[in-house]
Amino acid sequence: TIDLRKRKVNKLRASLTDLRDGMKASVRESNLCLKGICLNHLADAKLRVSSEDISVTLLDSLNKETLSSQLSDFKLNLKGEGWLNDMEGKLHLDVDKALFSMGGTAYVNEELQKKDKILKIDMPFKANLDDLDFTLSDASIAIVDYVISLEGNAKLATEEHPLMVDATFETNKWQISDLLPLIPFDIKGMMPKGMNLDAAILLKGKACGSMTDTTMPLVSANIQLTDGRLNYREVIPYEVRRINGDIDAILNLSDEGVSSAVVNKLTASVSKSILKLTCRINDLLGNLMADVNLKGNLHLPDVKPFIPKDLGLEAKGKANVNLNLKATLDQITNLDLKSMNLKGTIGVKNLDV
């Protein structure tokens, strides 16, 4: 029997330095309240923790910092009741400010630090603590205003089996232009030079599988893209507007995994032309190969920038196109028409050349 009528710690200040294991930690103005009872595998417990500041730093053998984290205005509420193999509970976590770096990379950049609340987690759960098996229902994780809703099961790793996940996820609407500055990695640096993309996106999908040294859960997702805009003047001399899309993707991040995507529908307006695209992409994260079908109603004067100037051609009228294209990512971004496998039909109306 464990019976904790009430245990409280108020305004705790503490620090720890472990030079042998290379760790430094400290807490400032921390408060803790624990109340609970466990009798014959039946438990009822509540935990509240708050702190102005929690810091942890890890050092390597050369006393060089490998990990540094700091949480400010930290609040945790955890409660659970029931049998240890059939418990219901809820976790709530708020973090107003945070810093985190590992291996010289800062994962909370300056833009993210400006936000009022960096992290909020609401996680109702059912648990079998004997098997470390947790089921989530109506759970959510919010980083600033970007919310991920979660449902499903997670079984923590033991000596007998690895971490296993079978869960669905869904986001609220994310605006790409607002999201990119908050990401610690230089996403824009990964895009082709001169490309600017904005759109609202909704993600919905599932993660299923185990996590080991060589495997990761398989992620399948649907992406809804609305009201998008693309500027890539090095390749397309017009702004691409009213981009709307429906995309399915499978991410296999295991050592031997191959990821893929299917563009079920992508529509856009380019100057006075309207385009519709479907596409299958193989080896999404490797040697990307795209199989594209493009249909559209082209306003022929829009095509003029793509015609060599020395031909001196002027074209008026409209054209209905139905083109099939097979190409690699490099061929598409560089508009390397000579290397692409391109075929299809073009029907013209009111042509004047």
C-alpha positions as a Python dict, from the first residue, in 0.01 Angstrom:
ca = {
    (1, 'T'): (0, 0, 0),
    (2, 'I'): (120, 351, -88),
    (3, 'D'): (-72, 634, 75),
    (4, 'L'): (37, 991, 6),
    (5, 'R'): (-220, 1216, 170),
    (6, 'K'): (-43, 1521, 34),
    (7, 'R'): (318, 1605, -37),
    (8, 'K'): (417, 1959, -131),
    (9, 'V'): (737, 2138, -228),
    (10, 'N'): (726, 2516, -261),
    (11, 'K'): (970, 2761, -421),
    (12, 'L'): (1243, 2505, -470),
    (13, 'R'): (1580, 2619, -603),
    (14, 'A'): (1832, 2348, -679),
    (15, 'S'): (2126, 2268, -904),
    (16, 'L'): (2316, 1953, -993),
    (17, 'T'): (2658, 1915, -1151),
    (18, 'D'): (2774, 1564, -1243),
    (19, 'L'): (3114, 1596, -1405),
    (20, 'R'): (3162, 1220, -1438),
    (21, 'D'): (2851, 1178, -1655),
    (22, 'G'): (2876, 1528, -1807),
    (23, 'M'): (2546, 1671, -1688),
    (24, 'K'): (2436, 2002, -1540),
    (25, 'A'): (2081, 2069, -1429),
    (26, 'S'): (1895, 2333, -1232),
    (27, 'V'): (1544, 2434, -1129),
    (28, 'R'): (1425, 2773, -1007),
    (29, 'E'): (1107, 2868, -819),
    (30, 'S'): (964, 2517, -860),
    (31, 'N'): (649, 2394, -689),
    (32, 'L'): (523, 2037, -658),
    (33, 'C'): (205, 1890, -514),
    (34, 'L'): (150, 1511, -509),
    (35, 'K'): (-155, 1340, -365),
    (36, 'G'): (-250, 977, -413),
    (37, 'I'): (-312, 627, -292),
    (38, 'C'): (-232, 284, -439),
    (39, 'L'): (-392, -19, -271),
    (40, 'N'): (-386, -371, -414),
    (41, 'H'): (-314, -242, -768),
    (42, 'L'): (-593, 18, -745),
    (43, 'A'): (-465, 377, -769),
    (44, 'D'): (-590, 735, -754),
    (45, 'A'): (-322, 1003, -792),
    (46, 'K'): (-281, 1369, -883),
    (47, 'L'): (41, 1555, -958),
    (48, 'R'): (93, 1927, -1014),
    (49, 'V'): (432, 2073, -1105),
    (50, 'S'): (522, 2430, -1195),
    (51, 'S'): (853, 2606, -1238),
    (52, 'E'): (985, 2941, -1353),
    (53, 'D'): (1287, 2775, -1507),
    (54, 'I'): (1417, 2419, -1570),
    (55, 'S'): (1757, 2379, -1739),
    (56, 'V'): (1954, 2072, -1847),
    (57, 'T'): (2293, 2063, -2021),
    (58, 'L'): (2484, 1754, -2139),
    (59, 'L'): (2859, 1761, -2206),
    (60, 'D'): (3086, 1519, -2394),
    (61, 'S'): (3423, 1385, -2279),
    (62, 'L'): (3593, 1706, -2400),
    (63, 'N'): (3352, 1917, -2192),
    (64, 'K'): (3183, 2035, -2510),
    (65, 'E'): (2809, 2098, -2498),
    (66, 'T'): (2610, 1833, -2687),
    (67, 'L'): (2260, 1916, -2564),
    (68, 'S'): (2111, 2219, -2394),
    (69, 'S'): (1748, 2275, -2297),
    (70, 'Q'): (1564, 2536, -2095),
    (71, 'L'): (1192, 2554, -2016),
    (72, 'S'): (1038, 2870, -1870),
    (73, 'D'): (697, 2907, -1705),
    (74, 'F'): (649, 2531, -1705),
    (75, 'K'): (317, 2385, -1579),
    (76, 'L'): (228, 2016, -1561),
    (77, 'N'): (-93, 1854, -1434),
    (78, 'L'): (-124, 1475, -1434),
    (79, 'K'): (-399, 1262, -1286),
    (80, 'G'): (-489, 897, -1309),
    (81, 'E'): (-728, 658, -1140),
    (82, 'G'): (-824, 293, -1168),
    (83, 'W'): (-652, -44, -1170),
    (84, 'L'): (-288, -36, -1277),
    (85, 'N'): (-375, -249, -1580),
    (86, 'D'): (-687, -43, -1663),
    (87, 'M'): (-627, 319, -1569),
    (88, 'E'): (-783, 639, -1701),
    (89, 'G'): (-612, 975, -1675),
    (90, 'K'): (-520, 1305, -1831),
    (91, 'L'): (-198, 1496, -1884),
    (92, 'H'): (-191, 1873, -1937),
    (93, 'L'): (132, 2061, -2007),
    (94, 'D'): (200, 2429, -2075),
    (95, 'V'): (540, 2579, -2163),
    (96, 'D'): (549, 2953, -2232),
    (97, 'K'): (913, 2980, -2342),
    (98, 'A'): (1179, 2727, -2438),
    (99, 'L'): (1530, 2687, -2571),
    (100, 'F'): (1665, 2362, -2713),
    (101, 'S'): (1984, 2287, -2902),
    (102, 'M'): (2162, 1964, -2988),
    (103, 'G'): (2482, 1905, -3177),
    (104, 'G'): (2522, 2278, -3243),
    (105, 'T'): (2175, 2315, -3399),
    (106, 'A'): (1916, 2539, -3230),
    (107, 'Y'): (1572, 2379, -3262),
    (108, 'V'): (1389, 2680, -3117),
    (109, 'N'): (1482, 2979, -3334),
    (110, 'E'): (1439, 3350, -3263),
    (111, 'E'): (1098, 3371, -3432),
    (112, 'L'): (966, 3088, -3217),
    (113, 'Q'): (1103, 3251, -2901),
    (114, 'K'): (892, 3562, -2970),
    (115, 'K'): (566, 3369, -2927),
    (116, 'D'): (365, 3394, -2604),
    (117, 'K'): (312, 3020, -2557),
    (118, 'I'): (539, 2774, -2730),
    (119, 'L'): (388, 2440, -2629),
    (120, 'K'): (54, 2309, -2502),
    (121, 'I'): (-36, 1942, -2463),
    (122, 'D'): (-376, 1798, -2367),
    (123, 'M'): (-367, 1420, -2351),
    (124, 'P'): (-655, 1213, -2208),
    (125, 'F'): (-545, 849, -2194),
    (126, 'K'): (-621, 495, -2090),
    (127, 'A'): (-325, 289, -1973),
    (128, 'N'): (-215, -59, -1887),
    (129, 'L'): (87, 25, -1673),
    (130, 'D'): (183, -343, -1638),
    (131, 'D'): (244, -360, -2016),
    (132, 'L'): (332, 11, -2066),
    (133, 'D'): (41, 27, -2312),
    (134, 'F'): (-129, 368, -2366),
    (135, 'T'): (-440, 458, -2566),
    (136, 'L'): (-499, 822, -2658),
    (137, 'S'): (-839, 975, -2732),
    (138, 'D'): (-904, 1337, -2831),
    (139, 'A'): (-542, 1429, -2753),
    (140, 'S'): (-371, 1736, -2898),
    (141, 'I'): (-26, 1890, -2920),
    (142, 'A'): (-4, 2261, -3005),
    (143, 'I'): (324, 2429, -3099),
    (144, 'V'): (230, 2796, -3099),
    (145, 'D'): (-91, 2796, -3310),
    (146, 'Y'): (-13, 2477, -3501),
    (147, 'V'): (-225, 2194, -3359),
    (148, 'I'): (-191, 1819, -3414),
    (149, 'S'): (-484, 1606, -3290),
    (150, 'L'): (-404, 1245, -3199),
    (151, 'E'): (-599, 920, -3155),
    (152, 'G'): (-457, 572, -3115),
    (153, 'N'): (-224, 340, -2930),
    (154, 'A'): (142, 350, -2823),
    (155, 'K'): (326, 67, -2649),
    (156, 'L'): (650, 177, -2489),
    (157, 'A'): (971, -19, -2545),
    (158, 'T'): (1067, -300, -2309),
    (159, 'E'): (1332, -571, -2320),
    (160, 'E'): (1082, -790, -2506),
    (161, 'H'): (970, -548, -2778),
    (162, 'P'): (1051, -205, -2929),
    (163, 'L'): (834, 106, -2917),
    (164, 'M'): (519, 37, -3122),
    (165, 'V'): (273, 295, -3255),
    (166, 'D'): (-67, 271, -3422),
    (167, 'A'): (-222, 618, -3426),
    (168, 'T'): (-403, 870, -3647),
    (169, 'F'): (-326, 1241, -3665),
    (170, 'E'): (-493, 1551, -3804),
    (171, 'T'): (-389, 1917, -3809),
    (172, 'N'): (-569, 2247, -3811),
    (173, 'K'): (-509, 2477, -4110),
    (174, 'W'): (-141, 2575, -4145),
    (175, 'Q'): (-32, 2873, -4357),
    (176, 'I'): (305, 2790, -4512),
    (177, 'S'): (433, 3150, -4517),
    (178, 'D'): (369, 3184, -4142),
    (179, 'L'): (506, 2839, -4059),
    (180, 'L'): (840, 2848, -4244),
    (181, 'P'): (1005, 3116, -4026),
    (182, 'L'): (938, 2903, -3716),
    (183, 'I'): (1109, 2592, -3850),
    (184, 'P'): (1467, 2555, -3720),
    (185, 'F'): (1597, 2412, -4047),
    (186, 'D'): (1660, 2631, -4350),
    (187, 'I'): (1366, 2500, -4553),
    (188, 'K'): (1398, 2783, -4805),
    (189, 'G'): (1761, 2686, -4855),
    (190, 'M'): (1643, 2339, -4957),
    (191, 'M'): (1412, 2483, -5224),
    (192, 'P'): (1539, 2570, -5572),
    (193, 'K'): (1689, 2919, -5571),
    (194, 'G'): (1432, 3189, -5642),
    (195, 'M'): (1128, 2974, -5558),
    (196, 'N'): (862, 3120, -5326),
    (197, 'L'): (559, 2911, -5231),
    (198, 'D'): (263, 2987, -5007),
    (199, 'A'): (-62, 2798, -4939),
    (200, 'A'): (-290, 2681, -4663),
    (201, 'I'): (-249, 2311, -4582),
    (202, 'L'): (-439, 2049, -4385),
    (203, 'L'): (-275, 1716, -4295),
    (204, 'K'): (-450, 1395, -4200),
    (205, 'G'): (-298, 1051, -4172),
    (206, 'K'): (-179, 750, -3979),
    (207, 'A'): (149, 623, -3829),
    (208, 'C'): (184, 250, -3776),
    (209, 'G'): (480, 29, -3691),
    (210, 'S'): (779, -10, -3461),
    (211, 'M'): (1080, 209, -3390),
    (212, 'T'): (1419, 38, -3379),
    (213, 'D'): (1773, 115, -3498),
    (214, 'T'): (1670, 28, -3854),
    (215, 'T'): (1292, 78, -3869),
    (216, 'M'): (1047, 364, -3824),
    (217, 'P'): (666, 362, -3820),
    (218, 'L'): (516, 383, -4168),
    (219, 'V'): (338, 716, -4217),
    (220, 'S'): (53, 757, -4466),
    (221, 'A'): (-94, 1104, -4506),
    (222, 'N'): (-337, 1309, -4708),
    (223, 'I'): (-253, 1674, -4777),
    (224, 'Q'): (-518, 1928, -4876),
    (225, 'L'): (-369, 2238, -5038),
    (226, 'T'): (-581, 2552, -5084),
    (227, 'D'): (-540, 2904, -5219),
    (228, 'G'): (-174, 2855, -5308),
    (229, 'R'): (66, 3084, -5492),
    (230, 'L'): (402, 3006, -5654),
    (231, 'N'): (667, 3246, -5780),
    (232, 'Y'): (959, 3081, -5963),
    (233, 'R'): (1052, 3335, -6228),
    (234, 'E'): (1372, 3155, -6327),
    (235, 'V'): (1151, 2882, -6478),
    (236, 'I'): (796, 3026, -6502),
    (237, 'P'): (773, 3396, -6595),
    (238, 'Y'): (429, 3428, -6434),
    (239, 'E'): (291, 3392, -6083),
    (240, 'V'): (103, 3063, -6046),
    (241, 'R'): (-219, 3143, -5858),
    (242, 'R'): (-522, 2968, -5712),
    (243, 'I'): (-331, 2646, -5648),
    (244, 'N'): (-556, 2379, -5495),
    (245, 'G'): (-454, 2020, -5444),
    (246, 'D'): (-533, 1678, -5301),
    (247, 'I'): (-217, 1473, -5236),
    (248, 'D'): (-157, 1131, -5078),
    (249, 'A'): (190, 1041, -4950),
    (250, 'I'): (356, 739, -4792),
    (251, 'L'): (673, 805, -4590),
    (252, 'N'): (888, 501, -4519),
    (253, 'L'): (1189, 624, -4320),
    (254, 'S'): (1326, 278, -4241),
    (255, 'D'): (1676, 197, -4366),
    (256, 'E'): (1552, 14, -4677),
    (257, 'G'): (1227, 211, -4711),
    (258, 'V'): (1106, 386, -5025),
    (259, 'S'): (861, 676, -5002),
    (260, 'S'): (607, 778, -5264),
    (261, 'A'): (330, 1028, -5336),
    (262, 'V'): (23, 1055, -5556),
    (263, 'V'): (-115, 1392, -5664),
    (264, 'N'): (-481, 1306, -5703),
    (265, 'K'): (-563, 1654, -5827),
    (266, 'L'): (-378, 1984, -5854),
    (267, 'T'): (-534, 2286, -6024),
    (268, 'A'): (-383, 2629, -6086),
    (269, 'S'): (-412, 2948, -6290),
    (270, 'V'): (-113, 3086, -6479),
    (271, 'S'): (-178, 3428, -6629),
    (272, 'K'): (-490, 3360, -6841),
    (273, 'S'): (-434, 2983, -6862),
    (274, 'I'): (-592, 2714, -6644),
    (275, 'L'): (-407, 2390, -6566),
    (276, 'K'): (-501, 2058, -6404),
    (277, 'L'): (-236, 1806, -6301),
    (278, 'T'): (-228, 1450, -6169),
    (279, 'C'): (98, 1279, -6082),
    (280, 'R'): (262, 971, -5933),
    (281, 'I'): (601, 1022, -5767),
    (282, 'N'): (830, 728, -5690),
    (283, 'D'): (1127, 734, -5452),
    (284, 'L'): (1012, 1064, -5306),
    (285, 'L'): (1314, 1111, -5076),
    (286, 'G'): (1573, 956, -5305),
    (287, 'N'): (1614, 951, -5683),
    (288, 'L'): (1275, 1113, -5741),
    (289, 'M'): (1093, 1017, -6059),
    (290, 'A'): (760, 1174, -6155),
    (291, 'D'): (495, 1043, -6394),
    (292, 'V'): (276, 1345, -6472),
    (293, 'N'): (-45, 1405, -6666),
    (294, 'L'): (-114, 1771, -6744),
    (295, 'K'): (-437, 1899, -6890),
    (296, 'G'): (-521, 2260, -6952),
    (297, 'N'): (-674, 2542, -7143),
    (298, 'L'): (-382, 2756, -7261),
    (299, 'H'): (-402, 3120, -7362),
    (300, 'L'): (-142, 3105, -7639),
    (301, 'P'): (17, 3450, -7575),
    (302, 'D'): (114, 3309, -7233),
    (303, 'V'): (342, 3062, -7415),
    (304, 'K'): (552, 3336, -7581),
    (305, 'P'): (824, 3352, -7308),
    (306, 'F'): (898, 2982, -7367),
    (307, 'I'): (954, 3025, -7743),
    (308, 'P'): (1311, 3109, -7853),
    (309, 'K'): (1329, 3478, -7939),
    (310, 'D'): (1519, 3418, -8262),
    (311, 'L'): (1212, 3240, -8407),
    (312, 'G'): (1019, 3566, -8388),
    (313, 'L'): (686, 3387, -8345),
    (314, 'E'): (370, 3558, -8219),
    (315, 'A'): (68, 3339, -8141),
    (316, 'K'): (-291, 3422, -8058),
    (317, 'G'): (-581, 3194, -7972),
    (318, 'K'): (-634, 2907, -7730),
    (319, 'A'): (-510, 2551, -7703),
    (320, 'N'): (-639, 2245, -7517),
    (321, 'V'): (-347, 2032, -7401),
    (322, 'N'): (-323, 1677, -7270),
    (323, 'L'): (40, 1592, -7198),
    (324, 'N'): (212, 1296, -7029),
    (325, 'L'): (555, 1353, -6882),
    (326, 'K'): (812, 1130, -6715),
    (327, 'A'): (1106, 1313, -6560),
    (328, 'T'): (1336, 1343, -6259),
    (329, 'L'): (1319, 1631, -6012),
    (330, 'D'): (1630, 1796, -6158),
    (331, 'Q'): (1487, 1782, -6510),
    (332, 'I'): (1162, 1943, -6395),
    (333, 'T'): (1312, 2224, -6184),
    (334, 'N'): (1565, 2306, -6457),
    (335, 'L'): (1299, 2276, -6731),
    (336, 'D'): (1531, 2035, -6915),
    (337, 'L'): (1287, 1951, -7194),
    (338, 'K'): (1545, 1760, -7400),
    (339, 'S'): (1592, 1499, -7125),
    (340, 'M'): (1223, 1456, -7038),
    (341, 'N'): (999, 1186, -7184),
    (342, 'L'): (711, 1400, -7310),
    (343, 'K'): (418, 1306, -7529),
    (344, 'G'): (54, 1408, -7574),
    (345, 'T'): (-190, 1608, -7783),
    (346, 'I'): (-256, 1978, -7837),
    (347, 'G'): (-574, 2110, -8001),
    (348, 'V'): (-583, 2476, -8107),
    (349, 'K'): (-873, 2719, -8156),
    (350, 'N'): (-875, 3061, -8329),
    (351, 'L'): (-505, 3021, -8402),
    (352, 'D'): (-327, 3324, -8542),
    (353, 'V'): (54, 3296, -8586),
}
